[in-house]
Amino acid sequence: MRGDYDLAALRDYWSYLDRRLFSRLEDVYRPTVNKLKTSLFRYYLVHAIQNGRNDKAQEFFLKQASELQNQAEWKDWFVLPFLPAPDSNPTFATYFSRQWADTFIVSLHNFLSVLFQFPVILNFEAECLRSSLIQEENESLRHKLFALQAESSRMKKEELEVEQTVMHHKLPAYVANMDRLGDSELDMTCNQRSTAHSLQSRGGFLSSFLSQSKKGPSRPAHSSGASSMQTGSMLLGKKEPTNHQSAKGKEGTVSCKDGKSHFSGLGAGESSSLQQRQKRLQEHGKERKELLSKGTFQGQSAEKKTDTNIAEAEPCSELHAEQTETSTKMPGSSAEAVGVRQEQPFIVLSQEEYGEHHSSIMYCRVDCSGRRVASLDVDGVIKVWSFNPIMQTKASSISKSPLLSLEWATKRDRLLLLGSGVGTVRLYDTEAKKNLCEISIDEDMPRILSLACSPSGASFVCSAAAQSLVSHIDFSAINSGGKSMNQVPGKLLLWDTKTMKQQLQFSLEPEPIAINCTAFNHNGNLLVTGAADGIVRLFDMQQHECAMSWKAHDGEVYSVEFSYDENTVYSIGEDGKFIQWNIHKSGLKVSEYDLPREATGPFILSGYSGYKQVQFPRGRLFAFDSEGNYMLTCSSTGGVIFKLNGEEKVLESCLSLGGHRAPVVTVDWSTAMDCGTCLTASMDGKIKLTTLLAQKS
């Protein structure tokens, strides 16, 4: 300012400070900022006049007149460049004094020093404290989760050990239930036991040979009793009902293997086996009491589990010790399964429901700050609501005309763009709760199918289409295919956000077609679109022309998004395909996956008496996490998170969010906060907000 009096640079620098610092201050500091700005401009004028640069003072008012003429504090200052001796004028004498200049410089310096050195005035301290508390809470929850998983693994291991013990020392049912039997029942049970013993004795000799075959028949199973009696490892078993005989047969085969070990195993192997049996016999009394103390139901359930495990194992000529080793590996496999669960990429911290809508949701989008959500249903009801720290509706509006699209403005994120079915786009202020303006797009193409605001906020694209040939509530259209019936003419237009005037119309080749979905990349230089003719088009927003296009789907393209690295784009189409495309080579397919209809639409909600409500996709069908490694999609009961891996031919499902009773029709994933927030909206008007915590690798 002292050298060239660069007013533009001064304004730009103040705007930068305002954008990066002052705009984040609490409202109580806004008057102070405005007063400092006014004093800064007055200091500029005084300095220019003191140095004989009246031309710079006149230039200042010429450029700033539109901004300052309506401000009362500047009303007397427009005459300043034309006064012969402004320093002696009572109105301006104070500002020409050395004391005022020093006071202003010190005040501005102190204010900026506080902002740069002590973030408390920017409310950073409270945010940091809150963030640290959340992180501590997340850590405690993670440790608690790991502890519960470890406890669950330990309990399962103990249960398996008990089942194995029961397998080797299983009491007959008549012993376990003896305290509940009457005299007549006890006599009948004893008779059954005697009959079983005689049958087992007759089959004992043959059983020693059956164990040597690869797979013995189930009939000689009764021989297990005799073999078990000879080894002393089990009590006499009573005759089981017919539905358990085959399982007992397999158990008998295992016991025969034990018997075979006496003939084939010598030396250390035999002594080791005998020591194991003696140890089991010593512990048998204690275990018998424990089993008797447990209820009949628990004993029978453990018996069934053991019989099932033995029935599944094929008899072979291996030693009984190998069978024991195999059974002890089961807890290990259970622990491995728990280990896989511990490596889940996300932990669900909470799931809340927003239930202010009473009809099917079309759009549900989080703003760029991650603090507010805008949702739109088929009845034209718009809800703007926050979820942090509590779920609360901020604004609500009902449109007289049908609404077909919704998008947040990127700059001044309090504004919403709403596209209607009568050829208009509305700019809605969510804080003032009123429409700022409404523009007419094209009467011949009344359906505004898609809106996308550039990251800079200077412009937005608008897709307008003629009336559809297919009714979006006609179920027969789905059954008949209807892939070409909705291919109607359309336009893709670029509009200026500030002036709300059309800038240009994009050329759509080979013919004008309805554009269903649009998405910008991070800097707004590229725009990807998906159309009703199944073609994905990539536009260069600097040249305002189509850079490349390719046939992507058989049928309409429902949803498109850039990948995390923006070297590829993803698309979902009417054919149920989820495809990744290389944007450097037109039509080069990187990966392709098949998705169920419940993830791609059309979405169907069945009711009573054969009634079916059908909704074609409108909002976003998939969304990515902060690093682009995971994808959230729709399903019939809630959102599903898949891991994206180009090497696999199928998508790996990582987490099912659930919580819905109706099909989910649109999703969004906000990563603005430390914890990811997933939104899933369904046909019954319910929106589930699921907070996730990413696992640390």
mmCIF file of C-alpha atoms in Angstrom, residues 359-364 376-379 404 471-475 478 558 597-598 600-605 611-619 621 663-666 681-685:
data_model
loop_
_atom_site.group_PDB
_atom_site.id
_atom_site.type_symbol
_atom_site.label_atom_id
_atom_site.label_comp_id
_atom_site.label_asym_id
_atom_site.label_seq_id
_atom_site.Cartn_x
_atom_site.Cartn_y
_atom_site.Cartn_z
ATOM 1 C CA SER A 359 -43.795 -41.054 1.454
ATOM 2 C CA SER A 360 -40.972 -42.590 -0.551
ATOM 3 C CA ILE A 361 -37.677 -40.685 -0.589
ATOM 4 C CA MET A 362 -36.222 -39.545 -3.923
ATOM 5 C CA TYR A 363 -33.104 -37.653 -2.822
ATOM 6 C CA CYS A 364 -31.082 -37.545 0.391
ATOM 7 C CA LEU A 376 -36.932 -34.853 -0.830
ATOM 8 C CA ASP A 377 -39.851 -37.258 -1.143
ATOM 9 C CA VAL A 378 -42.235 -38.047 -3.999
ATOM 10 C CA ASP A 379 -44.908 -35.728 -2.554
ATOM 11 C CA LEU A 404 -37.509 -34.310 -9.592
ATOM 12 C CA SER A 471 -45.084 -43.981 -16.409
ATOM 13 C CA HIS A 472 -42.830 -44.263 -13.381
ATOM 14 C CA ILE A 473 -45.583 -46.016 -11.471
ATOM 15 C CA ASP A 474 -46.403 -48.545 -14.190
ATOM 16 C CA PHE A 475 -45.292 -51.983 -13.065
ATOM 17 C CA ILE A 478 -40.647 -53.242 -15.862
ATOM 18 C CA TYR A 558 -28.787 -44.604 -13.501
ATOM 19 C CA ARG A 597 -31.988 -55.565 -8.799
ATOM 20 C CA GLU A 598 -32.522 -54.312 -5.244
ATOM 21 C CA THR A 600 -29.895 -50.918 -9.069
ATOM 22 C CA GLY A 601 -33.660 -50.516 -9.323
ATOM 23 C CA PRO A 602 -36.366 -50.135 -10.360
ATOM 24 C CA PHE A 603 -37.444 -50.490 -6.737
ATOM 25 C CA ILE A 604 -40.617 -52.365 -5.858
ATOM 26 C CA LEU A 605 -42.607 -52.186 -2.626
ATOM 27 C CA TYR A 611 -50.558 -53.830 -4.858
ATOM 28 C CA LYS A 612 -47.046 -52.879 -5.974
ATOM 29 C CA GLN A 613 -45.442 -49.466 -5.773
ATOM 30 C CA VAL A 614 -42.628 -48.973 -8.284
ATOM 31 C CA GLN A 615 -40.002 -46.231 -8.175
ATOM 32 C CA PHE A 616 -37.323 -45.642 -10.771
ATOM 33 C CA PRO A 617 -33.890 -44.490 -9.532
ATOM 34 C CA ARG A 618 -33.525 -40.760 -8.980
ATOM 35 C CA GLY A 619 -30.875 -40.084 -6.364
ATOM 36 C CA LEU A 621 -27.270 -45.275 -5.948
ATOM 37 C CA PRO A 663 -36.282 -51.090 -0.132
ATOM 38 C CA VAL A 664 -33.536 -48.472 0.095
ATOM 39 C CA VAL A 665 -33.639 -46.219 -2.994
ATOM 40 C CA THR A 666 -30.782 -43.747 -2.461
ATOM 41 C CA ALA A 681 -33.328 -43.671 2.519
ATOM 42 C CA SER A 682 -36.174 -46.054 1.757
ATOM 43 C CA MET A 683 -39.589 -46.211 0.100
ATOM 44 C CA ASP A 684 -41.460 -45.967 3.398
ATOM 45 C CA GLY A 685 -40.045 -42.467 4.043
#
